[in-house]
Coordinates of C-alpha atoms in Angstrom, one line a residue:
X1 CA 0.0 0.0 0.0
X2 CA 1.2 3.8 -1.0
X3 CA 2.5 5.3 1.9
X4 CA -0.4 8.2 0.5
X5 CA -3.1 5.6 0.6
X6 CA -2.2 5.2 4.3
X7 CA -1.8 9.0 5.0
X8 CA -5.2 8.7 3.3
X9 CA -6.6 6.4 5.4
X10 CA -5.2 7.9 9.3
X11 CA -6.7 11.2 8.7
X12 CA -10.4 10.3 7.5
X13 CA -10.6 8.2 10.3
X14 CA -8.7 9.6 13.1
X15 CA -11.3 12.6 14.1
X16 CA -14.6 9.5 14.4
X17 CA -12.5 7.4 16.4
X18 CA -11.4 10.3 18.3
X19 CA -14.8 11.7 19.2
X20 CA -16.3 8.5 20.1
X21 CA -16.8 8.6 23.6
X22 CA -19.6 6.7 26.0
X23 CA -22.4 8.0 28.6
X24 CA -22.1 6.1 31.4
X25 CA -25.6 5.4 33.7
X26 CA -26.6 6.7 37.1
X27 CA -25.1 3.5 38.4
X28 CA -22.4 4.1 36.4
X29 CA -22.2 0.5 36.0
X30 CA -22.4 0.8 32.3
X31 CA -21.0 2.9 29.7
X32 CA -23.3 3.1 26.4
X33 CA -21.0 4.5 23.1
X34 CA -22.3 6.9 20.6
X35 CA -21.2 7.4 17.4
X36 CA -20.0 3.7 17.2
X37 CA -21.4 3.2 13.6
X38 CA -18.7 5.6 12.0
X39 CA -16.0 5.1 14.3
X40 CA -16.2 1.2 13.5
X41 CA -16.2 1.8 10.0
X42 CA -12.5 3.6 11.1
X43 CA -11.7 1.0 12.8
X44 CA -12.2 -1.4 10.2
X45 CA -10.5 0.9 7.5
X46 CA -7.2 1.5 9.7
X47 CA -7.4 -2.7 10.2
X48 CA -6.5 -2.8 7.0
X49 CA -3.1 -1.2 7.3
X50 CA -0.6 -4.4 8.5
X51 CA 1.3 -2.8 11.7
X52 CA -2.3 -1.1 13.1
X53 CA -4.5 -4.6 12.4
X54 CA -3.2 -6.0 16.1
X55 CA -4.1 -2.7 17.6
X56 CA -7.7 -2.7 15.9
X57 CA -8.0 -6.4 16.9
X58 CA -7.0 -5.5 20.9
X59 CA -9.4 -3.0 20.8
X60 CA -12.3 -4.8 19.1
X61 CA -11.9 -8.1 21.5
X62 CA -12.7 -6.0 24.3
X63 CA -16.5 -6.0 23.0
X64 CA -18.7 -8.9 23.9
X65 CA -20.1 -10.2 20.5
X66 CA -24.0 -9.4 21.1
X67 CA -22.7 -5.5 21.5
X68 CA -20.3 -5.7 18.7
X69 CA -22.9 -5.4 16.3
X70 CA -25.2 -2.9 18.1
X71 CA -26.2 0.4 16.8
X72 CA -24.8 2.0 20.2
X73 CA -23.1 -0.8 21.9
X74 CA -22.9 -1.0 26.1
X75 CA -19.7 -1.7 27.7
X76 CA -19.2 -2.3 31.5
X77 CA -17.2 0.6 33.2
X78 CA -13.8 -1.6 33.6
X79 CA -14.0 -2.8 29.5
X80 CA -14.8 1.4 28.8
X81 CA -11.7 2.2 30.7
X82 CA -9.9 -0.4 29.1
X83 CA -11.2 0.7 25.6
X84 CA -10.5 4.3 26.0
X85 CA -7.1 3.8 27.0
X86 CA -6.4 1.5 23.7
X87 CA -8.0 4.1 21.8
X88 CA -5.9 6.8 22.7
X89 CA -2.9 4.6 21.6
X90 CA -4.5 4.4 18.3
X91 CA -4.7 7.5 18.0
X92 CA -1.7 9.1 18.9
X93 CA -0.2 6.5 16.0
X94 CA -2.8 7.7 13.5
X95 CA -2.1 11.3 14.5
X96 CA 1.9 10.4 14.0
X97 CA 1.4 9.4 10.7
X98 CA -0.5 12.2 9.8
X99 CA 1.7 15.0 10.9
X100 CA 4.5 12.9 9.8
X101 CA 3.2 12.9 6.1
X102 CA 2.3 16.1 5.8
X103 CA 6.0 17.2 7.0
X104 CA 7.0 15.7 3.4
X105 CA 6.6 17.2 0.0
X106 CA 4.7 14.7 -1.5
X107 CA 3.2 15.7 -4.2
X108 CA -0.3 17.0 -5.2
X109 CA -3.6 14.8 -4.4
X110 CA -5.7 14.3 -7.1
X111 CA -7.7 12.1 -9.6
X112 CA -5.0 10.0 -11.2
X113 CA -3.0 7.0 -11.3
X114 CA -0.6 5.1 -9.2
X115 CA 1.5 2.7 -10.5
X116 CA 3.2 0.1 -8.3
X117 CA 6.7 -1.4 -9.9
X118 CA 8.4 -4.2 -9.1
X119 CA 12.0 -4.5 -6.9
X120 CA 14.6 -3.7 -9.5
X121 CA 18.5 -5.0 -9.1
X122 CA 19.6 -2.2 -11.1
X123 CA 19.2 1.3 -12.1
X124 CA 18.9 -0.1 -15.7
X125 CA 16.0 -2.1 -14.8
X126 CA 14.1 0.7 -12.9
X127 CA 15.0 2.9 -15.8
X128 CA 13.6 -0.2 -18.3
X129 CA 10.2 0.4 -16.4
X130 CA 10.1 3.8 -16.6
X131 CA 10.6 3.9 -20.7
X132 CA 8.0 1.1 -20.7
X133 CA 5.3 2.5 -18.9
X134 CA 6.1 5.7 -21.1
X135 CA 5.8 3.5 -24.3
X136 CA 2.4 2.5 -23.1
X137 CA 1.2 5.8 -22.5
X138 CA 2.3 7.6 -25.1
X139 CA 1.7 4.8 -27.9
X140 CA -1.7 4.0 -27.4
X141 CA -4.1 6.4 -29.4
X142 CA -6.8 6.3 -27.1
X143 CA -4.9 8.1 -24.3
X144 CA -2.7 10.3 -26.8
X145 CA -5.2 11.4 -28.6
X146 CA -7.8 12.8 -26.2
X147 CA -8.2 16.3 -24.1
X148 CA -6.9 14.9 -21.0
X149 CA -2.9 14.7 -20.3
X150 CA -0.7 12.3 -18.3
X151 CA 1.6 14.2 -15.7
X152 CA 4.2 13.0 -13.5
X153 CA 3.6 14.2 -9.7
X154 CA 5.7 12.0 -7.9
X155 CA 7.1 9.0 -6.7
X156 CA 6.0 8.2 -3.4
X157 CA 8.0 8.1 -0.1
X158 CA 10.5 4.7 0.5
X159 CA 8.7 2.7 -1.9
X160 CA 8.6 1.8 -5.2
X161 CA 5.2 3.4 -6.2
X162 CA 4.7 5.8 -9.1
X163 CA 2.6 8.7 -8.8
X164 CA 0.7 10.7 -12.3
X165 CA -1.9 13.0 -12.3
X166 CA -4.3 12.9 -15.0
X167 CA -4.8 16.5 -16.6
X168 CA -8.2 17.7 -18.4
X169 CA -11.5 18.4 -18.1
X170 CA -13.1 17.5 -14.6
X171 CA -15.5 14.7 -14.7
X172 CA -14.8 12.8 -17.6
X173 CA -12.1 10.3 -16.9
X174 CA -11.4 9.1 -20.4
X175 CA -7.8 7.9 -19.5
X176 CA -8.6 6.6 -16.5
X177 CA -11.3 4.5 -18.1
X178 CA -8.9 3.5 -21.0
X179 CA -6.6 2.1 -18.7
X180 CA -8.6 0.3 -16.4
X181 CA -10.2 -1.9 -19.8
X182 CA -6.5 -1.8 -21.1
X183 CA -5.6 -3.4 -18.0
X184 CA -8.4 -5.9 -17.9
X185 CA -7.9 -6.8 -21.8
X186 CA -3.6 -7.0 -21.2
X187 CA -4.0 -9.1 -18.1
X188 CA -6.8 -11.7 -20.7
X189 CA -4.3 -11.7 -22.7
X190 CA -1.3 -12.3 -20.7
X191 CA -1.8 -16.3 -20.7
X192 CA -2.1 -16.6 -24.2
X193 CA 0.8 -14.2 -24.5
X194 CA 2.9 -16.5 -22.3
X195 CA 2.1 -19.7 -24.7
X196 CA 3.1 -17.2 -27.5
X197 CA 6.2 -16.5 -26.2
X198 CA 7.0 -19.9 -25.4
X199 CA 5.9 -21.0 -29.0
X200 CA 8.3 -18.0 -31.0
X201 CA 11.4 -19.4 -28.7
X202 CA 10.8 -23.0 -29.8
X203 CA 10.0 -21.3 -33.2
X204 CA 13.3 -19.7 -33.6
X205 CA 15.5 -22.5 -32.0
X206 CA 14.1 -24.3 -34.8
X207 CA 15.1 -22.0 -37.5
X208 CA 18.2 -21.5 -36.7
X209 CA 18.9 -25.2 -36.4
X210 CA 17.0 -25.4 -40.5
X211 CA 14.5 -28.2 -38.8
X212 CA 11.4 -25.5 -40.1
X213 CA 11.3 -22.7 -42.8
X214 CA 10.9 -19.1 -43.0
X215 CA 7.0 -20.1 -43.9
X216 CA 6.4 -21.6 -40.6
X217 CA 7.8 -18.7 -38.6
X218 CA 5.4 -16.2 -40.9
X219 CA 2.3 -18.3 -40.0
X220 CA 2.9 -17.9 -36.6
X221 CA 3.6 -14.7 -36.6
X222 CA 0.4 -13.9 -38.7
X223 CA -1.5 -16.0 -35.8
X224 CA 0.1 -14.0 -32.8
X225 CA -1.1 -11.0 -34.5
X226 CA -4.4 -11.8 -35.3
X227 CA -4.8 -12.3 -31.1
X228 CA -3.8 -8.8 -30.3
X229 CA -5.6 -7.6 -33.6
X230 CA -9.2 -9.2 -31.7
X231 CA -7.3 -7.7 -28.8
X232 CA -8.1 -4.1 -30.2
X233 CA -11.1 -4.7 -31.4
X234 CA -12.1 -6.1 -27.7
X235 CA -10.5 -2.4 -26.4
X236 CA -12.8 -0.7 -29.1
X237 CA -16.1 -2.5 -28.3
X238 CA -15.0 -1.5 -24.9
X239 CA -14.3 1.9 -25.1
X240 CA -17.5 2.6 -27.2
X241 CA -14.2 3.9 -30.3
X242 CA -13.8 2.7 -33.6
X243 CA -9.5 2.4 -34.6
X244 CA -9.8 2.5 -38.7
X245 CA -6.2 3.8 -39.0
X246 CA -4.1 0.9 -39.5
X247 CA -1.2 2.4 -38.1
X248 CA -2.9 3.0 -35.2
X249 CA -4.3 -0.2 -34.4
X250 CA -0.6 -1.3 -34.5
X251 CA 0.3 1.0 -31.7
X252 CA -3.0 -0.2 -29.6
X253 CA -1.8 -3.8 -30.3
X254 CA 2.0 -3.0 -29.1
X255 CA 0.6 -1.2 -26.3
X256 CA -1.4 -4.4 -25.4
X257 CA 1.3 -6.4 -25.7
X258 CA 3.6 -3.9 -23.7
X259 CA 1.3 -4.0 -21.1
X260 CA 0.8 -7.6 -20.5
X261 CA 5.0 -8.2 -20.5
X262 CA 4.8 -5.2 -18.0
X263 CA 2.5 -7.0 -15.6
X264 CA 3.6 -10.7 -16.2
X265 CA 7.0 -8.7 -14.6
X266 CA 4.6 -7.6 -11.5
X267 CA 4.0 -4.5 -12.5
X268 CA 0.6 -3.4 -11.3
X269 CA -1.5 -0.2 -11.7
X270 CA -4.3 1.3 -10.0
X271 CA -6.7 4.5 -9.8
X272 CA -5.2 6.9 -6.7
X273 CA -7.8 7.0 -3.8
X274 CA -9.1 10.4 -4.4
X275 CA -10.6 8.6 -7.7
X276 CA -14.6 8.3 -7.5
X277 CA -15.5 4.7 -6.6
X278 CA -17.3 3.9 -10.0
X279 CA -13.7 4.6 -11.5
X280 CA -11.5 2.5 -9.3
X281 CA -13.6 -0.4 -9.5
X282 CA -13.2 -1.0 -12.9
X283 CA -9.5 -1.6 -12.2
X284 CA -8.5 -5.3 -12.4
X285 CA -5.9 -5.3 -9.6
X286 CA -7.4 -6.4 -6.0
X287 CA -6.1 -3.2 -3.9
X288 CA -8.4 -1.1 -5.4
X289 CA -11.3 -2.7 -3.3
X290 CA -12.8 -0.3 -1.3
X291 CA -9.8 0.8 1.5
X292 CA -12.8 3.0 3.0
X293 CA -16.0 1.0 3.5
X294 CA -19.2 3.1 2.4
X295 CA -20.3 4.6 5.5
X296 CA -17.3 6.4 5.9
X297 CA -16.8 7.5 2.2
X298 CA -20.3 9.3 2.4
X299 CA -19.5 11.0 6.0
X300 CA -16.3 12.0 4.2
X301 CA -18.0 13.4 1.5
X302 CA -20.9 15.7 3.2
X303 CA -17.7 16.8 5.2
X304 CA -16.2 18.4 2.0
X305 CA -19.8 19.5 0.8
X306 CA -19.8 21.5 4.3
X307 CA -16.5 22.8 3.7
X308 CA -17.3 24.1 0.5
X309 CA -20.5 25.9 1.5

């Protein structure tokens, strides 16, 4: 996970957790909680973040299971105590990770794409990466050719994530739409690709040993192509786009292919998390399930509606 998508994630949820607090009765035997139904949809989000799962799970166990599940659960006065004081802890992590984050210059937040890469060896290899991911924005006509523009915005902190922003006109998320169905089409692809590959090796070894002849090697290659050419034509049904320039459709097909040898390699691209839902569903790779469950997205969102009127 970007260390952004966990800045992300500590400072929607801190300020629900934070405010949760309980009423306790005139016995003060019990403590009932209010605000519980946000705050444990924080809970759950931050869970997802490896080192802070334990901590979630300390403070969750401390909830008999008939009150997990309550609208406003009811916590003797001992288990409250107990609760607040693992709470706190939580939050003083959340709130490090916060101010820590925002200490850096980390780039701008906005609709785009992250792109996670692979460990590399050597500088050569990173480099490799960069001038393929290039290729495959630059070559396909679908993305070059429209309003919107790819921009570089950063690479994020101790990892090996790349951050673009996608330039244009707000709402209409014709990159990031190409993409995602690129993505889904290259990683269809990939298996057949993978028997392809295998096949022009054995191919080649072949040739050069004069067991087959030129003619073989041209009926392959006029098979492999045909696969990438129903490849396009996949993309185009997809994208609602007709490609009638042949030239073209043998830029969408290399792209394809790019794509798919980029992924086989374990490189792996997703929409950032300030992309609308209904966008970064549509990419194929599993992080982009929702890292803030519904609830919280919506009480998210009426907070920026306030803060804009």
């Amino acid at each position: 996970m970007r260390l952004y998508n966990i800045y992300y994630i500590c400072k929607n949820s801190i300020e629900p957790i934070m405010e949760l607090v309980g009423n306790a009765n005139t016995a003060n035997t019990v403590v009932t909680l209010s605000g519980w139904r946000e705050a444990k949809a924080c809970f759950e989000a931050v869970s997802k973040i490896s080192f802070f799962s334990s901590y979630v799970d300390e403070i969750f166990g401390i909830f008999p299971a008939y009150q997990f599940k309550k609208v406003k659960p009811e916590l003797s006065s001992h288990d409250y105590e107990m609760f607040m004081s693992k709470k706190a802890l939580l939050v003083a992590r959340l709130d490090a990770i916060v101010e820590l984050y925002q200490s850096m210059d980390s780039g701008e937040s906005k609709e785009g794409v992250d792109i996670k890469i692979p460990d590399c060896e050597t500088l050569d290899e990173y480099i490799g990466y960069m001038k393929d991911i290039n290729f495959v924005l630059n070559q396909c006509p679908l993305i070059s050719n429209c309003d919107e523009q790819v921009v570089f915005n950063t690479v994020d902190v101790g990892s090996m994530w790349l951050s673009l922003l996608i330039k244009g006109a707000v709402g209409t998320h014709i990159i990031l739409n190409t993409l995602a169905k690129l993505s889904e089409i290259a990683i269809k692809f990939l298996s057949n690709y993978k028997v392809v590959k295998m096949q022009d090796e054995y191919l080649l070894s072949m040739k050069q040993k004069n067991e087959i002849g030129e003619e073989v090697i041209d009926t392959f290659k006029k098979i492999k192509d045909k696969m990438l050419d129903d490849n396009v034509s996949e993309l185009e049904k997809e994208c609602g786009v007709e490609i009638t320039n042949p030239e073209e459709r043998d830029k969408t097909a290399k792209t394809i292919e790019k794509l798919s040898t980029l992924i086989d390699k374990g490189v792996e691209i997703y929409s950032a998390i300030e992309t609308t839902q209904e966008i970064k569903v549509m990419f194929p790779f599993a992080e982009n399930s929702p890292l803030l469950p519904d609830g919280l997205q919506r009480l998210i969102e009426e907070k920026k509606e306030n803060i804009l009127e």
